[in-house]
Amino acid sequence: MLSIALLLPAVLPAEDVDFLKDVWPILESRCIECHGPDKQKGKLRLDTKAGLFGEDAKYPPVVAGDLHESSLWELINLPADDPDVMPAEGDPLTADQIDVLKRWIEGGAAWAQPEVASSKPDPLALPQLTDEQRKTRDVAMAKLAEQGLYALTVAAGHDAVDVNLSLQRTAVGDAQLELLGGLEPVLVWLNLSGTSVADGGLKSVANFKQLRRLNLSKTGVTDAGLAHVTGLGELTYLNLYGTKVTDAGLMHLTGLTKLEKVFLWQTEVTDAGAATLAKALPGLKINRGVELAAKAAEPTPVNAKCPVSGQEVDAAHFSELEGQRVAFCCGDCKAKFDADPASFAAKVDGFAAAPINDKCPVTGQPVDKAQTVSFEGKTVGFCCGKCKAAFEKEPAKFAAKIGG
Ligand code: HEC
């Protein structure tokens, strides 16, 4: 009887697959544009060891010796029309490329540091961490997680950390900021929106010299507190919406030369104060909510057909739903709607119910308000159409990850 082995094409045995020579060129040419130094789609990098072997991930891309535990393997073998297939754009990998990856994983997935060329400098680049600093970071992140607070690395394999305390609202105040100790070299995004943090808390925020984004909207922060941000030289985004900050407070920002965006809606800043800041920082985009205010003065209905009767609307009959104007064909329909808006909301064409979550349940990235799905009577948002499709296919898989 003929041995099956003789019928198979001659292939290199697994031990002859070399990461840098055979595997890396496939990743580099087909994956790194979206999973490398420039972009981290799905919060994933495949050019770092931590990213490729999923040290922070639930579904590691590669598990040495185990093809079916390797999410990378599953995703490159999906049918070409599957929304989850990788690469996400262009032709699927060739049979030869898939074969190389198969033998590499099965053969133990030996890895070596590739040389990665970035076309853009990484905006979240941090000074090289010592092992000690990395350990301290991990301990601090674990402590935050224990308290149910949100701290994540910005991309798998990246050292930078994103902390969002806004979900705990007023339960977080100046004292809780002590929990951030140990994240000084890595904290790049801090969201304190709607918390009880005030000027005293900003004194400790001043230690986080790597901060790029700081959201202080609807906090107790005043001009005095802003004196503590003058040393945050990497800051690109600062949100002061809904605070008592005045023109005097803005003067503390004039040395922040990397600042790109500042939000000043519903503060006590005047036109003159905003103009002085704009002069000091010429590239800065100052958002004072002027467009929003103009819209509110002249609201137009979002819908053309009455959500109750299906008839053409008469703009004289309207209600407000989540800050959007909904019109009806007549006063009777308005009354029916007002009695039970929730049951008609889905029938309002053009109405975009605000999503209940601000992070995509599939990737964890910020939600795009245009990508929503109605799920169990609530509006769930996603970062992109692809995630929306993935959710619609298998809502049960992601339902637990919908925050809010
Ligand atoms: C054009 C951009 C693009 C390219 C090229 C690309 N990907 Fe992706 N990848 C994505 C996006 C977007 C996601 C997130 C999809 C989601 O979560 O629904 C993703 C997610 C993934 C994930 C899952 C991450 C997780 O959530 O656990 C893996 C693994 C992956 N890609 C592997 C690859 C591999 C391997 C290649 C190359 C063969 C590749 N990707 C090429 C865009 C891309």
Tab-separated table of C-alpha atoms and ligand atoms in Angstrom:
chain	number	residue	atom	x	y	z
A	1	MET	CA	0.000	0.000	0.000
A	2	LEU	CA	1.249	3.440	-0.950
A	3	SER	CA	2.157	5.718	1.914
A	4	ILE	CA	0.099	8.913	1.972
A	5	ALA	CA	3.223	10.942	2.566
A	6	LEU	CA	4.402	10.116	-0.929
A	7	LEU	CA	1.301	11.733	-2.419
A	8	LEU	CA	1.824	15.044	-0.654
A	9	PRO	CA	3.785	17.791	-2.353
A	10	ALA	CA	7.252	18.248	-0.996
A	11	VAL	CA	7.062	20.908	1.732
A	12	LEU	CA	9.694	22.199	4.077
A	13	PRO	CA	9.481	20.602	7.495
A	14	ALA	CA	8.317	22.956	10.252
A	15	GLU	CA	11.761	23.439	11.721
A	16	ASP	CA	12.890	25.001	8.458
A	17	VAL	CA	10.400	27.862	8.703
A	18	ASP	CA	12.283	30.933	9.823
A	19	PHE	CA	10.364	33.827	11.363
A	20	LEU	CA	12.384	36.674	9.896
A	21	LYS	CA	12.977	35.059	6.500
A	22	ASP	CA	9.615	33.354	5.875
A	23	VAL	CA	6.918	34.633	8.236
A	24	TRP	CA	7.727	38.296	8.758
A	25	PRO	CA	7.593	39.204	5.043
A	26	ILE	CA	3.981	37.943	4.949
A	27	LEU	CA	2.959	39.938	8.014
A	28	GLU	CA	4.876	42.980	6.855
A	29	SER	CA	3.347	43.054	3.390
A	30	ARG	CA	-0.241	42.165	4.337
A	31	CYS	CA	-0.933	43.006	7.992
A	32	ILE	CA	1.379	45.671	9.392
A	33	GLU	CA	-0.262	48.642	7.650
A	34	CYS	CA	-3.251	48.055	9.984
A	35	HIS	CA	-1.550	46.280	12.889
A	36	GLY	CA	1.787	48.032	13.246
A	37	PRO	CA	3.364	51.271	14.355
A	38	ASP	CA	1.016	53.509	12.345
A	39	LYS	CA	-2.382	51.920	12.984
A	40	GLN	CA	-3.551	49.405	15.545
A	41	LYS	CA	-6.866	48.170	14.126
A	42	GLY	CA	-8.708	46.023	16.627
A	43	LYS	CA	-6.157	47.425	19.134
A	44	LEU	CA	-3.712	44.890	17.770
A	45	ARG	CA	-0.060	45.094	16.761
A	46	LEU	CA	1.554	42.180	14.979
A	47	ASP	CA	5.036	43.711	14.851
A	48	THR	CA	5.679	43.243	18.570
A	49	LYS	CA	6.088	40.023	20.460
A	50	ALA	CA	3.489	41.051	23.049
A	51	GLY	CA	0.946	41.796	20.327
A	52	LEU	CA	1.562	38.739	18.175
A	53	PHE	CA	1.372	36.323	21.087
A	54	GLY	CA	-1.504	38.202	22.702
A	55	GLU	CA	0.053	38.852	26.086
A	56	ASP	CA	-2.824	41.284	26.835
A	57	ALA	CA	-5.479	39.576	24.708
A	58	LYS	CA	-8.398	37.285	25.327
A	59	TYR	CA	-7.971	35.607	21.930
A	60	PRO	CA	-4.226	35.526	21.275
A	61	PRO	CA	-3.343	35.809	17.571
A	62	VAL	CA	-0.709	33.094	17.918
A	63	VAL	CA	-0.483	30.225	20.390
A	64	ALA	CA	2.705	28.274	19.697
A	65	GLY	CA	1.961	24.711	18.643
A	66	ASP	CA	-1.817	25.163	18.628
A	67	LEU	CA	-3.372	26.274	15.339
A	68	HIS	CA	-6.951	26.305	16.542
A	69	GLU	CA	-6.272	28.423	19.609
A	70	SER	CA	-4.536	30.947	17.318
A	71	SER	CA	-7.057	33.636	16.300
A	72	LEU	CA	-4.744	34.733	13.483
A	73	TRP	CA	-5.070	31.266	11.970
A	74	GLU	CA	-8.855	31.279	12.246
A	75	LEU	CA	-9.161	34.738	10.678
A	76	ILE	CA	-6.897	34.124	7.669
A	77	ASN	CA	-8.853	30.956	6.865
A	78	LEU	CA	-12.322	32.501	6.819
A	79	PRO	CA	-14.156	32.621	3.470
A	80	ALA	CA	-13.116	35.663	1.407
A	81	ASP	CA	-16.569	37.286	1.832
A	82	ASP	CA	-16.670	36.891	5.610
A	83	PRO	CA	-16.630	40.348	7.270
A	84	ASP	CA	-13.985	39.168	9.748
A	85	VAL	CA	-11.521	37.716	7.233
A	86	MET	CA	-7.905	38.962	7.519
A	87	PRO	CA	-6.355	40.785	5.774
A	88	ALA	CA	-9.393	43.056	5.999
A	89	GLU	CA	-8.628	44.526	2.567
A	90	GLY	CA	-7.262	43.177	-0.704
A	91	ASP	CA	-6.823	39.553	-1.773
A	92	PRO	CA	-6.793	36.771	0.772
A	93	LEU	CA	-3.402	35.283	1.613
A	94	THR	CA	-2.179	32.741	-0.935
A	95	ALA	CA	-2.208	29.019	-0.155
A	96	ASP	CA	1.596	29.121	0.109
A	97	GLN	CA	1.527	31.986	2.599
A	98	ILE	CA	-1.105	30.225	4.679
A	99	ASP	CA	1.008	27.086	4.596
A	100	VAL	CA	4.078	28.945	5.887
A	101	LEU	CA	2.076	30.389	8.794
A	102	LYS	CA	0.613	26.940	9.559
A	103	ARG	CA	3.993	25.258	9.732
A	104	TRP	CA	5.446	28.116	11.738
A	105	ILE	CA	2.702	27.927	14.391
A	106	GLU	CA	2.675	24.131	14.493
A	107	GLY	CA	6.460	24.067	14.707
A	108	GLY	CA	6.498	26.173	17.903
A	109	ALA	CA	6.305	29.737	16.500
A	110	ALA	CA	9.892	30.793	17.198
A	111	TRP	CA	10.068	34.603	17.094
A	112	ALA	CA	12.776	37.220	16.543
A	113	GLN	CA	12.578	41.015	16.601
A	114	PRO	CA	11.872	42.296	13.090
A	115	GLU	CA	12.929	45.708	11.884
A	116	VAL	CA	9.812	47.794	11.554
A	117	ALA	CA	9.734	50.923	9.505
A	118	SER	CA	7.124	53.448	10.536
A	119	SER	CA	6.060	56.051	8.037
A	120	LYS	CA	4.907	58.358	10.831
A	121	PRO	CA	6.368	58.792	14.270
A	122	ASP	CA	4.160	57.122	16.873
A	123	PRO	CA	2.187	59.962	18.523
A	124	LEU	CA	2.087	57.896	21.703
A	125	ALA	CA	5.802	57.118	21.750
A	126	LEU	CA	7.127	56.989	25.304
A	127	PRO	CA	10.653	57.051	26.665
A	128	GLN	CA	11.886	53.425	26.930
A	129	LEU	CA	10.568	51.860	30.139
A	130	THR	CA	12.780	50.030	32.580
A	131	ASP	CA	11.641	46.580	33.750
A	132	GLU	CA	10.984	48.162	37.121
A	133	GLN	CA	8.677	50.790	35.599
A	134	ARG	CA	6.836	48.167	33.607
A	135	LYS	CA	6.280	46.097	36.738
A	136	THR	CA	5.045	49.137	38.645
A	137	ARG	CA	2.676	49.927	35.782
A	138	ASP	CA	1.241	46.408	35.781
A	139	VAL	CA	0.704	46.508	39.550
A	140	ALA	CA	-1.045	49.893	39.304
A	141	MET	CA	-3.288	48.686	36.467
A	142	ALA	CA	-4.235	45.559	38.400
A	143	LYS	CA	-5.104	47.684	41.422
A	144	LEU	CA	-7.351	49.930	39.347
A	145	ALA	CA	-9.053	46.903	37.811
A	146	GLU	CA	-9.677	45.482	41.285
A	147	GLN	CA	-11.584	48.689	42.101
A	148	GLY	CA	-13.634	48.246	38.941
A	149	LEU	CA	-11.894	51.218	37.326
A	150	TYR	CA	-11.081	51.314	33.664
A	151	ALA	CA	-7.380	51.195	32.731
A	152	LEU	CA	-6.199	49.663	29.475
A	153	THR	CA	-3.135	49.738	27.286
A	154	VAL	CA	-3.925	51.783	24.170
A	155	ALA	CA	-2.939	48.887	21.873
A	156	ALA	CA	-1.757	45.375	22.537
A	157	GLY	CA	2.005	45.450	22.855
A	158	HIS	CA	2.062	49.199	23.530
A	159	ASP	CA	3.176	50.491	26.926
A	160	ALA	CA	0.899	53.540	26.940
A	161	VAL	CA	-2.166	53.446	29.186
A	162	ASP	CA	-5.662	54.963	28.917
A	163	VAL	CA	-7.649	55.554	32.117
A	164	ASN	CA	-11.315	56.531	32.087
A	165	LEU	CA	-12.772	57.399	35.491
A	166	SER	CA	-15.802	59.206	34.060
A	167	LEU	CA	-17.963	56.090	34.328
A	168	GLN	CA	-17.777	56.246	38.138
A	169	ARG	CA	-18.941	59.865	38.043
A	170	THR	CA	-18.960	61.624	41.386
A	171	ALA	CA	-17.695	58.533	43.229
A	172	VAL	CA	-14.282	59.579	41.933
A	173	GLY	CA	-12.759	62.651	43.549
A	174	ASP	CA	-9.311	64.060	44.242
A	175	ALA	CA	-8.490	61.257	46.708
A	176	GLN	CA	-9.082	58.485	44.153
A	177	LEU	CA	-6.457	59.969	41.865
A	178	GLU	CA	-3.847	58.493	44.192
A	179	LEU	CA	-4.718	55.149	42.622
A	180	LEU	CA	-2.988	56.363	39.470
A	181	GLY	CA	0.386	56.356	41.236
A	182	GLY	CA	2.827	54.161	39.295
A	183	LEU	CA	1.385	55.153	35.908
A	184	GLU	CA	3.483	58.354	35.671
A	185	PRO	CA	5.673	57.191	32.746
A	186	VAL	CA	2.821	55.603	30.749
A	187	LEU	CA	-0.483	57.432	31.303
A	188	VAL	CA	-1.362	59.109	27.977
A	189	TRP	CA	-5.150	59.541	28.182
A	190	LEU	CA	-7.083	60.497	31.292
A	191	ASN	CA	-10.824	61.036	31.312
A	192	LEU	CA	-12.183	62.657	34.477
A	193	SER	CA	-15.373	64.023	32.907
A	194	GLY	CA	-18.257	64.395	35.358
A	195	THR	CA	-16.210	63.257	38.367
A	196	SER	CA	-15.857	65.230	41.614
A	197	VAL	CA	-12.233	66.048	40.805
A	198	ALA	CA	-11.345	69.687	41.547
A	199	ASP	CA	-8.260	71.890	41.711
A	200	GLY	CA	-6.579	69.787	44.421
A	201	GLY	CA	-6.739	66.729	42.161
A	202	LEU	CA	-5.050	68.542	39.323
A	203	LYS	CA	-2.002	68.916	41.521
A	204	SER	CA	-1.442	65.155	41.278
A	205	VAL	CA	-2.368	65.097	37.579
A	206	ALA	CA	0.647	67.376	37.081
A	207	ASN	CA	2.908	64.339	37.671
A	208	PHE	CA	1.701	62.602	34.504
A	209	LYS	CA	4.067	64.264	32.064
A	210	GLN	CA	3.205	61.891	29.203
A	211	LEU	CA	-0.459	62.878	29.082
A	212	ARG	CA	-1.732	63.544	25.550
A	213	ARG	CA	-5.464	63.822	26.263
A	214	LEU	CA	-7.045	65.201	29.410
A	215	ASN	CA	-10.803	65.470	29.813
A	216	LEU	CA	-11.855	67.719	32.721
A	217	SER	CA	-15.349	68.537	31.443
A	218	LYS	CA	-18.046	68.986	34.071
A	219	THR	CA	-15.583	68.814	36.963
A	220	GLY	CA	-14.984	71.325	39.741
A	221	VAL	CA	-11.764	72.531	38.128
A	222	THR	CA	-11.207	76.317	38.079
A	223	ASP	CA	-8.525	78.739	36.933
A	224	ALA	CA	-6.396	77.967	39.989
A	225	GLY	CA	-6.305	74.268	39.104
A	226	LEU	CA	-5.153	74.957	35.576
A	227	ALA	CA	-1.933	76.349	37.002
A	228	HIS	CA	-0.968	72.680	37.513
A	229	VAL	CA	-1.217	71.712	33.830
A	230	THR	CA	1.516	74.093	32.666
A	231	GLY	CA	4.110	71.302	32.807
A	232	LEU	CA	2.106	68.833	30.688
A	233	GLY	CA	4.129	69.576	27.583
A	234	GLU	CA	2.872	66.591	25.548
A	235	LEU	CA	-0.789	67.523	25.877
A	236	THR	CA	-2.658	67.655	22.533
A	237	TYR	CA	-6.280	67.632	23.729
A	238	LEU	CA	-7.868	69.372	26.691
A	239	ASN	CA	-11.580	69.388	27.432
A	240	LEU	CA	-12.864	72.063	29.839
A	241	TYR	CA	-16.522	72.001	28.770
A	242	GLY	CA	-18.929	72.877	31.564
A	243	THR	CA	-16.307	74.131	34.056
A	244	LYS	CA	-15.961	77.528	35.750
A	245	VAL	CA	-12.774	78.303	33.855
A	246	THR	CA	-12.372	81.964	32.775
A	247	ASP	CA	-9.969	83.906	30.555
A	248	ALA	CA	-7.448	84.014	33.403
A	249	GLY	CA	-7.288	80.204	33.499
A	250	LEU	CA	-6.537	80.012	29.788
A	251	MET	CA	-3.342	81.968	30.352
A	252	HIS	CA	-1.891	78.835	31.992
A	253	LEU	CA	-2.184	77.037	28.643
A	254	THR	CA	-0.113	79.363	26.499
A	255	GLY	CA	3.077	77.316	26.941
A	256	LEU	CA	1.493	74.033	25.835
A	257	THR	CA	2.845	74.164	22.314
A	258	LYS	CA	1.635	70.710	21.302
A	259	LEU	CA	-1.967	71.489	22.167
A	260	GLU	CA	-4.193	70.882	19.118
A	261	LYS	CA	-7.727	71.046	20.505
A	262	VAL	CA	-9.331	72.699	23.471
A	263	PHE	CA	-13.048	72.530	24.319
A	264	LEU	CA	-14.473	75.592	26.063
A	265	TRP	CA	-18.190	75.193	25.576
A	266	GLN	CA	-20.237	76.432	28.586
A	267	THR	CA	-17.286	77.940	30.408
A	268	GLU	CA	-16.864	81.563	31.450
A	269	VAL	CA	-14.318	82.229	28.745
A	270	THR	CA	-15.057	85.346	26.636
A	271	ASP	CA	-14.382	85.992	22.940
A	272	ALA	CA	-11.411	88.125	23.943
A	273	GLY	CA	-9.951	85.365	26.122
A	274	ALA	CA	-10.317	82.772	23.381
A	275	ALA	CA	-8.720	85.161	20.888
A	276	THR	CA	-5.711	85.727	23.162
A	277	LEU	CA	-5.166	81.974	23.473
A	278	ALA	CA	-5.550	81.497	19.713
A	279	LYS	CA	-2.850	84.117	19.184
A	280	ALA	CA	-0.446	82.407	21.594
A	281	LEU	CA	-1.023	78.969	20.021
A	282	PRO	CA	-1.665	79.532	16.319
A	283	GLY	CA	-2.351	75.871	15.355
A	284	LEU	CA	-4.897	75.385	18.117
A	285	LYS	CA	-8.546	74.539	17.354
A	286	ILE	CA	-10.736	76.168	19.968
A	287	ASN	CA	-14.214	74.722	20.256
A	288	ARG	CA	-16.635	77.024	22.047
A	289	GLY	CA	-19.770	75.202	20.957
A	290	VAL	CA	-20.809	78.109	18.770
A	291	GLU	CA	-22.092	75.818	16.033
A	292	LEU	CA	-24.048	73.810	18.563
A	293	ALA	CA	-25.588	76.954	19.988
A	294	ALA	CA	-26.570	78.188	16.512
A	295	LYS	CA	-28.274	74.878	15.763
A	296	ALA	CA	-30.254	75.006	18.970
A	297	ALA	CA	-31.625	78.441	18.047
A	298	GLU	CA	-33.101	77.225	14.758
A	299	PRO	CA	-34.055	73.582	15.205
A	300	THR	CA	-35.381	71.673	12.225
A	301	PRO	CA	-37.171	68.347	12.520
A	302	VAL	CA	-35.062	65.279	11.784
A	303	ASN	CA	-37.960	63.466	10.104
A	304	ALA	CA	-40.122	64.031	7.013
A	305	LYS	CA	-42.827	61.454	7.826
A	306	CYS	CA	-44.933	61.368	10.973
A	307	PRO	CA	-43.740	58.442	13.107
A	308	VAL	CA	-47.319	57.801	14.272
A	309	SER	CA	-49.385	58.025	11.073
A	310	GLY	CA	-46.754	57.806	8.336
A	311	GLN	CA	-48.172	61.041	6.770
A	312	GLU	CA	-46.139	64.048	5.759
A	313	VAL	CA	-45.185	66.204	8.775
A	314	ASP	CA	-46.401	69.695	9.638
A	315	ALA	CA	-43.463	71.479	11.328
A	316	ALA	CA	-45.877	73.264	13.676
A	317	HIS	CA	-46.441	70.003	15.606
A	318	PHE	CA	-43.287	68.747	17.228
A	319	SER	CA	-41.624	67.263	20.316
A	320	GLU	CA	-38.046	66.965	21.490
A	321	LEU	CA	-36.497	63.519	21.747
A	322	GLU	CA	-32.969	63.267	23.180
A	323	GLY	CA	-32.287	66.804	22.062
A	324	GLN	CA	-33.545	66.210	18.513
A	325	ARG	CA	-36.743	67.678	17.073
A	326	VAL	CA	-39.358	65.203	15.889
A	327	ALA	CA	-42.325	66.520	13.882
A	328	PHE	CA	-45.842	65.091	13.422
A	329	CYS	CA	-48.673	65.457	10.944
A	330	CYS	CA	-51.088	66.744	13.573
A	331	GLY	CA	-51.580	67.469	17.261
A	332	ASP	CA	-53.249	64.093	17.875
A	333	CYS	CA	-50.193	62.203	16.705
A	334	LYS	CA	-47.979	64.408	18.845
A	335	ALA	CA	-50.122	63.552	21.878
A	336	LYS	CA	-49.858	59.827	21.123
A	337	PHE	CA	-46.115	60.142	20.733
A	338	ASP	CA	-45.679	62.152	23.918
A	339	ALA	CA	-47.577	59.493	25.866
A	340	ASP	CA	-45.100	56.787	24.870
A	341	PRO	CA	-42.073	58.144	22.969
A	342	ALA	CA	-40.024	54.977	23.379
A	343	SER	CA	-42.358	52.838	21.321
A	344	PHE	CA	-42.331	55.314	18.402
A	345	ALA	CA	-38.644	56.280	18.537
A	346	ALA	CA	-37.600	53.530	16.141
A	347	LYS	CA	-40.124	54.791	13.562
A	348	VAL	CA	-38.674	58.296	13.371
A	349	ASP	CA	-36.684	58.415	10.143
A	350	GLY	CA	-33.497	60.412	10.509
A	351	PHE	CA	-33.535	60.104	14.285
A	352	ALA	CA	-30.296	58.823	15.748
A	353	ALA	CA	-30.870	57.733	19.318
A	354	ALA	CA	-27.738	58.427	21.315
A	355	PRO	CA	-25.900	55.133	21.880
A	356	ILE	CA	-25.868	53.948	25.495
A	357	ASN	CA	-22.198	52.959	25.283
A	358	ASP	CA	-19.128	55.033	24.418
A	359	LYS	CA	-16.765	52.136	23.649
A	360	CYS	CA	-17.370	49.648	20.855
A	361	PRO	CA	-18.272	46.273	22.421
A	362	VAL	CA	-16.266	44.497	19.698
A	363	THR	CA	-12.956	46.401	19.710
A	364	GLY	CA	-13.160	48.700	22.746
A	365	GLN	CA	-12.500	51.738	20.522
A	366	PRO	CA	-14.555	54.950	20.711
A	367	VAL	CA	-18.050	54.714	19.226
A	368	ASP	CA	-18.941	56.368	15.903
A	369	LYS	CA	-22.473	57.722	16.531
A	370	ALA	CA	-23.415	56.931	12.922
A	371	GLN	CA	-22.887	53.184	13.498
A	372	THR	CA	-25.679	51.984	15.738
A	373	VAL	CA	-27.953	48.999	16.170
A	374	SER	CA	-31.130	48.677	18.193
A	375	PHE	CA	-30.682	45.842	20.664
A	376	GLU	CA	-33.215	44.881	23.312
A	377	GLY	CA	-34.840	48.276	22.948
A	378	LYS	CA	-31.544	50.159	23.414
A	379	THR	CA	-29.230	51.820	20.941
A	380	VAL	CA	-25.783	50.262	20.864
A	381	GLY	CA	-22.932	52.034	19.074
A	382	PHE	CA	-19.846	50.659	17.282
A	383	CYS	CA	-16.551	52.061	16.089
A	384	CYS	CA	-17.170	50.997	12.465
A	385	GLY	CA	-19.585	49.224	10.132
A	386	LYS	CA	-17.613	46.041	10.346
A	387	CYS	CA	-18.049	45.744	14.090
A	388	LYS	CA	-21.717	46.562	13.666
A	389	ALA	CA	-22.020	43.664	11.197
A	390	ALA	CA	-20.089	41.345	13.508
A	391	PHE	CA	-22.465	42.246	16.339
A	392	GLU	CA	-25.608	41.791	14.251
A	393	LYS	CA	-24.405	38.336	13.299
A	394	GLU	CA	-23.740	37.200	16.845
A	395	PRO	CA	-25.145	39.657	19.394
A	396	ALA	CA	-24.887	37.149	22.250
A	397	LYS	CA	-21.120	36.987	21.872
A	398	PHE	CA	-20.661	40.732	22.514
A	399	ALA	CA	-23.709	41.652	24.596
A	400	ALA	CA	-21.826	41.356	27.883
A	401	LYS	CA	-19.248	43.884	26.655
A	402	ILE	CA	-21.736	46.708	26.089
A	403	GLY	CA	-20.913	49.246	28.755
A	404	GLY	CA	-23.435	51.710	30.075
B	1	HEC	C1	-6.952	47.083	6.094
B	1	HEC	C2	-6.701	46.895	7.484
B	1	HEC	C3	-6.337	45.503	7.971
B	1	HEC	C4	-5.398	44.659	7.490
B	1	HEC	C5	-4.510	44.834	6.264
B	1	HEC	C6	-5.368	43.544	8.397
B	1	HEC	N1	-6.267	43.718	9.394
B	1	HEC	FE1	-6.559	42.489	11.013
B	1	HEC	N2	-7.988	43.731	11.692
B	1	HEC	C7	-8.432	44.859	11.069
B	1	HEC	C8	-9.552	45.408	11.807
B	1	HEC	C9	-10.336	46.650	11.463
B	1	HEC	C10	-9.755	44.541	12.902
B	1	HEC	C11	-10.805	44.638	13.970
B	1	HEC	C12	-11.984	43.869	13.475
B	1	HEC	C13	-13.025	43.649	14.522
B	1	HEC	O1	-12.713	43.690	15.699
B	1	HEC	O2	-14.168	43.400	14.096
B	1	HEC	C14	-8.754	43.497	12.797
B	1	HEC	C15	-8.627	42.477	13.711
B	1	HEC	C16	-7.680	41.474	13.630
B	1	HEC	C17	-7.501	40.429	14.605
B	1	HEC	C18	-8.352	40.248	15.833
B	1	HEC	C19	-7.961	41.163	16.946
B	1	HEC	C20	-8.854	40.904	18.131
B	1	HEC	O3	-9.846	41.620	18.251
B	1	HEC	O4	-8.587	39.977	18.876
B	1	HEC	C21	-6.491	39.638	14.195
B	1	HEC	C22	-5.906	38.415	14.883
B	1	HEC	C23	-6.031	40.195	12.935
B	1	HEC	N3	-6.779	41.308	12.633
B	1	HEC	C24	-5.033	39.655	12.176
B	1	HEC	C25	-4.627	40.162	10.951
B	1	HEC	C26	-3.633	39.522	10.136
B	1	HEC	C27	-2.907	38.232	10.481
B	1	HEC	C28	-3.494	40.297	9.041
B	1	HEC	C29	-2.615	40.038	7.855
B	1	HEC	C30	-2.693	38.737	7.252
B	1	HEC	C31	-4.406	41.421	9.166
B	1	HEC	N4	-5.080	41.303	10.348
B	1	HEC	C32	-4.521	42.453	8.244
B	1	HEC	C33	-7.898	45.463	9.949
B	1	HEC	C34	-6.890	44.903	9.178
